[in-house]
CSV table of C-alpha atoms in Angstrom, one decimal:
chain,number,residue,atom,x,y,z
R,1,MET,CA,23.4,-9.5,-65.6
R,2,SER,CA,23.8,-8.9,-61.9
R,3,ALA,CA,20.3,-7.3,-61.8
R,4,TRP,CA,18.8,-10.1,-63.8
R,5,ASN,CA,20.3,-12.7,-61.5
R,6,SER,CA,18.9,-10.9,-58.5
R,7,VAL,CA,15.4,-11.0,-60.1
R,8,LEU,CA,15.7,-14.8,-60.5
R,9,LYS,CA,17.0,-15.3,-56.9
R,10,MET,CA,13.9,-13.3,-55.5
R,11,GLY,CA,11.7,-15.6,-57.5
R,12,LEU,CA,13.4,-18.7,-56.0
R,13,LYS,CA,12.8,-17.3,-52.5
R,14,LEU,CA,9.1,-17.6,-53.0
R,15,PRO,CA,7.7,-20.7,-51.1
R,16,PHE,CA,5.6,-22.0,-53.9
R,17,SER,CA,8.6,-21.9,-56.3
R,18,ARG,CA,10.4,-24.7,-54.4
R,19,VAL,CA,9.7,-28.4,-55.0
R,20,ASP,CA,10.2,-30.8,-52.1
R,21,LYS,CA,12.0,-33.8,-53.6
R,22,GLU,CA,10.6,-36.5,-51.5
R,23,ARG,CA,7.1,-35.2,-51.6
R,24,TYR,CA,7.2,-34.8,-55.4
R,25,LEU,CA,8.8,-38.3,-56.1
R,26,ARG,CA,6.2,-39.9,-53.8
R,27,ARG,CA,3.4,-38.3,-55.6
R,28,VAL,CA,4.7,-39.2,-59.0
R,29,PHE,CA,5.6,-42.8,-58.4
R,30,LYS,CA,3.1,-43.9,-55.7
R,31,HIS,CA,1.2,-45.9,-58.2
R,32,ARG,CA,4.3,-47.4,-59.9
R,33,VAL,CA,6.1,-48.9,-56.9
R,34,ARG,CA,5.2,-52.0,-54.8
R,35,SER,CA,6.6,-51.2,-51.4
R,36,GLU,CA,8.0,-48.5,-49.2
R,37,GLU,CA,11.5,-50.0,-49.7
R,38,GLU,CA,11.3,-49.4,-53.4
R,39,MET,CA,10.0,-45.8,-52.9
R,40,ARG,CA,13.0,-45.2,-50.5
R,41,ARG,CA,15.4,-46.3,-53.1
R,42,ILE,CA,13.9,-43.8,-55.7
R,43,ILE,CA,14.2,-41.0,-53.2
R,44,ASP,CA,17.6,-41.8,-51.8
R,45,GLU,CA,19.3,-42.9,-55.0
R,46,LYS,CA,17.4,-42.0,-58.2
R,47,PRO,CA,14.3,-43.2,-60.2
R,48,SER,CA,16.3,-45.0,-62.8
R,49,VAL,CA,17.3,-47.7,-60.3
R,50,LEU,CA,13.8,-49.1,-60.7
R,51,PHE,CA,12.4,-47.5,-64.0
R,52,SER,CA,13.6,-47.5,-67.5
R,53,GLU,CA,14.6,-44.3,-69.5
R,54,GLU,CA,11.3,-44.7,-71.4
R,55,GLU,CA,9.2,-44.7,-68.3
R,56,ILE,CA,11.0,-41.8,-66.7
R,57,GLY,CA,10.7,-40.0,-70.0
R,58,GLU,CA,7.0,-40.6,-70.1
R,59,VAL,CA,6.6,-39.0,-66.7
R,60,THR,CA,8.8,-36.1,-67.7
R,61,VAL,CA,6.9,-35.4,-70.9
R,62,LYS,CA,3.6,-35.3,-68.9
R,63,GLU,CA,5.1,-32.8,-66.5
R,64,ILE,CA,6.4,-30.5,-69.3
R,65,ARG,CA,3.0,-30.5,-71.0
R,66,LYS,CA,1.2,-29.7,-67.9
R,67,HIS,CA,3.4,-26.9,-67.0
R,68,ALA,CA,3.5,-25.5,-70.5
R,69,LEU,CA,-0.3,-25.6,-70.5
R,70,MET,CA,-0.4,-23.7,-67.1
R,71,VAL,CA,2.1,-21.0,-68.4
R,72,THR,CA,0.1,-20.5,-71.6
R,73,ILE,CA,-3.2,-20.1,-69.7
R,74,LEU,CA,-2.0,-17.7,-67.1
R,75,SER,CA,-0.2,-15.7,-69.7
R,76,THR,CA,-3.3,-15.4,-71.7
R,77,LEU,CA,-5.3,-14.4,-68.6
R,78,CYS,CA,-2.8,-11.8,-67.7
R,79,ALA,CA,-3.1,-10.1,-71.2
R,80,LEU,CA,-6.9,-9.7,-71.0
R,81,PRO,CA,-7.4,-6.6,-69.1
R,82,PRO,CA,-7.5,-3.3,-71.1
R,83,ASP,CA,-4.8,-0.5,-70.9
R,84,GLY,CA,-4.2,1.2,-67.6
R,85,TRP,CA,-2.4,0.5,-64.4
R,86,LEU,CA,-3.8,-3.0,-64.2
R,87,MET,CA,-2.2,-3.8,-67.5
R,88,TRP,CA,1.3,-2.8,-66.3
R,89,PHE,CA,0.8,-4.7,-63.0
R,90,LEU,CA,-0.2,-7.9,-64.9
R,91,ILE,CA,2.8,-7.5,-67.3
R,92,VAL,CA,5.0,-7.9,-64.1
R,93,VAL,CA,2.8,-10.9,-62.9
R,94,ASP,CA,3.1,-12.5,-66.3
R,95,PHE,CA,6.9,-12.2,-66.3
R,96,ILE,CA,7.1,-13.5,-62.7
R,97,GLN,CA,4.8,-16.5,-63.3
R,98,PHE,CA,6.8,-17.6,-66.3
R,99,GLN,CA,10.0,-17.6,-64.4
R,100,ILE,CA,8.4,-19.5,-61.4
R,101,PHE,CA,7.2,-22.2,-63.8
R,102,VAL,CA,10.7,-22.4,-65.2
R,103,PHE,CA,12.1,-23.0,-61.7
R,104,ILE,CA,9.5,-25.5,-60.9
R,105,ILE,CA,9.8,-27.7,-64.0
R,106,LEU,CA,13.6,-27.5,-63.7
R,107,GLN,CA,13.5,-28.9,-60.2
R,108,LYS,CA,11.1,-31.6,-61.1
R,109,MET,CA,13.1,-32.7,-64.1
R,110,LEU,CA,16.4,-32.7,-62.1
R,111,TYR,CA,14.7,-35.0,-59.4
R,112,LEU,CA,13.3,-37.3,-62.0
R,113,TYR,CA,16.8,-37.8,-63.5
R,114,GLY,CA,18.6,-38.3,-60.2
R,115,CYS,CA,19.8,-35.0,-58.9
R,116,ARG,CA,20.1,-34.7,-55.2
R,117,ASP,CA,17.9,-32.3,-53.2
R,118,LEU,CA,18.7,-28.9,-54.5
R,119,PHE,CA,17.9,-27.3,-51.2
R,120,GLU,CA,19.8,-29.7,-48.8
R,121,LYS,CA,22.5,-28.0,-46.8
R,122,THR,CA,26.0,-29.0,-47.9
R,123,GLU,CA,29.0,-27.3,-46.4
R,124,GLY,CA,31.3,-25.8,-48.9
R,125,ASP,CA,29.1,-26.4,-51.8
R,126,GLN,CA,27.2,-24.0,-54.0
R,127,THR,CA,23.8,-22.8,-52.8
R,128,SER,CA,20.7,-24.2,-54.2
R,129,MET,CA,20.0,-20.9,-56.0
R,130,GLU,CA,23.4,-20.8,-57.6
R,131,ARG,CA,23.0,-24.4,-58.8
R,132,MET,CA,19.7,-23.7,-60.4
R,133,LEU,CA,20.8,-20.4,-62.0
R,134,LEU,CA,23.8,-22.2,-63.4
R,135,ILE,CA,21.6,-24.9,-65.1
R,136,ILE,CA,19.1,-22.3,-66.3
R,137,SER,CA,21.8,-20.1,-67.9
R,138,VAL,CA,24.1,-22.7,-69.3
R,139,VAL,CA,21.7,-25.5,-70.3
R,140,MET,CA,18.2,-24.1,-70.6
R,141,ILE,CA,19.0,-20.6,-72.1
R,142,GLY,CA,22.7,-20.7,-73.2
R,143,LYS,CA,26.0,-19.8,-71.4
R,144,HIS,CA,26.6,-16.7,-73.4
R,145,GLN,CA,25.3,-13.6,-71.7
R,146,ALA,CA,24.0,-12.0,-74.9
R,147,VAL,CA,22.1,-15.1,-75.8
R,148,ARG,CA,20.7,-15.5,-72.3
R,149,LEU,CA,19.4,-11.9,-72.2
R,150,ALA,CA,17.9,-12.2,-75.7
R,151,LYS,CA,16.0,-15.4,-74.8
R,152,SER,CA,14.8,-14.5,-71.4
R,153,ALA,CA,14.3,-10.9,-70.2
R,154,PHE,CA,14.6,-9.3,-73.7
R,155,GLY,CA,12.4,-12.1,-75.1
R,156,MET,CA,9.7,-11.4,-72.6
R,157,ALA,CA,9.9,-7.7,-73.1
R,158,ILE,CA,9.5,-8.2,-76.9
R,159,LYS,CA,6.5,-10.4,-76.2
R,160,GLN,CA,4.8,-7.4,-74.3
R,161,VAL,CA,5.6,-4.9,-77.0
R,162,ILE,CA,4.1,-7.3,-79.8
R,163,GLN,CA,1.2,-8.1,-77.6
R,164,ARG,CA,0.2,-4.7,-76.3
R,165,PHE,CA,1.0,-2.5,-79.2
R,166,ALA,CA,1.9,-4.0,-82.7
R,167,VAL,CA,-0.6,-6.8,-82.6
R,168,ARG,CA,-3.4,-4.7,-81.3
R,169,LEU,CA,-2.8,-2.2,-84.2
R,170,MET,CA,-2.7,-4.9,-86.8
R,171,THR,CA,-5.6,-6.9,-85.3
R,172,ARG,CA,-7.8,-3.7,-85.3
R,173,MET,CA,-7.0,-3.1,-89.0
R,174,VAL,CA,-7.7,-6.6,-90.0
R,175,ILE,CA,-11.0,-6.9,-88.1
R,176,LEU,CA,-12.2,-3.6,-89.1
R,177,ASN,CA,-11.8,-4.6,-92.8
R,178,ALA,CA,-13.5,-8.0,-92.1
R,179,LEU,CA,-16.4,-6.4,-90.4
R,180,ARG,CA,-16.9,-3.9,-93.2
R,181,GLN,CA,-16.8,-6.6,-95.7
R,182,LEU,CA,-19.3,-8.8,-93.9
R,183,ALA,CA,-21.6,-5.8,-93.5
R,184,LYS,CA,-21.4,-5.1,-97.2
R,185,TRP,CA,-22.3,-8.7,-98.1
R,186,PHE,CA,-25.4,-8.8,-95.7
R,187,GLY,CA,-26.5,-5.2,-96.4
R,188,ILE,CA,-25.8,-4.0,-92.9
R,189,VAL,CA,-24.8,-0.5,-92.1
R,190,LEU,CA,-22.1,-0.3,-89.5
R,191,THR,CA,-21.9,2.8,-87.4
R,192,LYS,CA,-18.6,4.0,-85.9
R,193,GLU,CA,-19.9,3.1,-82.4
R,194,MET,CA,-20.7,-0.4,-83.5
R,195,VAL,CA,-17.2,-1.0,-84.9
R,196,ILE,CA,-15.6,0.4,-81.8
R,197,SER,CA,-17.6,-1.8,-79.5
R,198,SER,CA,-16.8,-4.9,-81.5
R,199,LEU,CA,-13.0,-4.1,-81.6
R,200,GLU,CA,-13.1,-3.5,-77.8
R,201,ILE,CA,-14.3,-7.1,-77.3
R,202,ILE,CA,-12.5,-9.0,-80.0
R,203,VAL,CA,-9.0,-7.4,-80.2
R,204,PRO,CA,-8.0,-8.0,-76.5
R,205,VAL,CA,-9.1,-11.6,-76.7
R,206,ILE,CA,-7.0,-12.2,-79.8
R,207,CYS,CA,-4.0,-10.4,-78.3
R,208,ALA,CA,-4.4,-12.4,-75.1
R,209,VAL,CA,-4.3,-15.7,-77.0
R,210,ILE,CA,-1.3,-14.5,-79.0
R,211,SER,CA,0.4,-13.4,-75.7
R,212,GLY,CA,-0.2,-17.1,-74.3
R,213,LEU,CA,1.2,-18.6,-77.5
R,214,ILE,CA,4.4,-16.5,-77.3
R,215,SER,CA,5.0,-17.6,-73.8
R,216,LEU,CA,4.6,-21.2,-74.9
R,217,TRP,CA,7.0,-20.6,-77.7
R,218,LEU,CA,9.6,-19.3,-75.2
R,219,PHE,CA,9.0,-22.0,-72.6
R,220,MET,CA,9.1,-25.2,-74.6
R,221,PRO,CA,12.5,-24.9,-76.2
R,222,MET,CA,14.1,-24.3,-72.8
R,223,VAL,CA,12.6,-27.4,-71.2
R,224,LYS,CA,13.0,-29.6,-74.3
R,225,ARG,CA,16.8,-28.6,-74.3
R,226,LEU,CA,17.0,-29.5,-70.6
R,227,HIS,CA,15.3,-32.9,-71.1
R,228,SER,CA,17.6,-33.9,-73.9
R,229,HIS,CA,20.6,-32.8,-71.8
R,230,LEU,CA,19.3,-34.8,-68.8
R,231,VAL,CA,18.8,-37.9,-70.8
R,232,GLU,CA,22.2,-37.8,-72.2
R,233,LEU,CA,23.8,-37.2,-68.8
R,234,SER,CA,21.8,-40.1,-67.3
R,235,ARG,CA,23.1,-42.4,-69.9
R,236,GLU,CA,26.7,-41.3,-69.1
R,237,GLY,CA,26.1,-41.4,-65.3
R,238,LYS,CA,27.1,-37.7,-65.0
R,239,ASP,CA,25.8,-35.2,-62.5
R,240,PRO,CA,23.7,-32.3,-64.0
R,241,VAL,CA,25.4,-29.6,-61.9
R,242,GLU,CA,29.0,-30.8,-62.5
R,243,SER,CA,28.1,-30.9,-66.2
R,244,ALA,CA,26.9,-27.4,-66.2
R,245,LEU,CA,30.0,-26.3,-64.5
R,246,GLU,CA,32.1,-27.9,-67.2
R,247,MET,CA,30.0,-26.3,-69.9
R,248,GLU,CA,30.4,-22.9,-68.4
R,249,ALA,CA,34.2,-23.4,-68.2
R,250,GLU,CA,34.4,-24.3,-71.9
R,251,PRO,CA,35.8,-21.5,-74.1
R,252,ALA,CA,33.5,-19.8,-76.5
């Protein structure tokens, strides 16, 4: 778990994984406010002082869909190259990009639901990384370590095994049989070289699409769980970080 947290903390140190609260809220609400005074209220207090739960939810859903699409596309592209050193390099890239998008959507959703700037310096308080890791582990993934590992690192590892080996083997068999059947119907004689050439083109594409869909399958439940949690906290007027601390302290 210590090693896993270290990986997450390294990801958070990347400049493009951080979301500037003021800049983000200005961009999202610039066409929805009528004055700079209203914009300052949103930034200094929270968006719910001017907008309804439905309006904030609409913005949140758009952000979730946008980031889910980006995660899926990048994961698909990372799975396209054939076997070799480039494949293993892109496995790492795929894992990192997935975590970065989790960090980004987490920050955006927290700001939409009134969380203070995660990167502001507060004496005696948790660091921004600790606050974010707490919410990821307790709310988005699950506070129990076994569940957390299964749904994050282990889940991504399984994804690569399925994508790189099992699915490729099954896909080759299915496509090979399909090509043979089609050739038989049209009276075409397929040589071994023709079959291999076809498989080399079709199989990686199918596996890449499956890889993207698995990333989407891992990503969406996490952000939906966080969204539901933030809506509930907003109705009760509770702070997301304080709530996560309470959840972590609860007995199993």
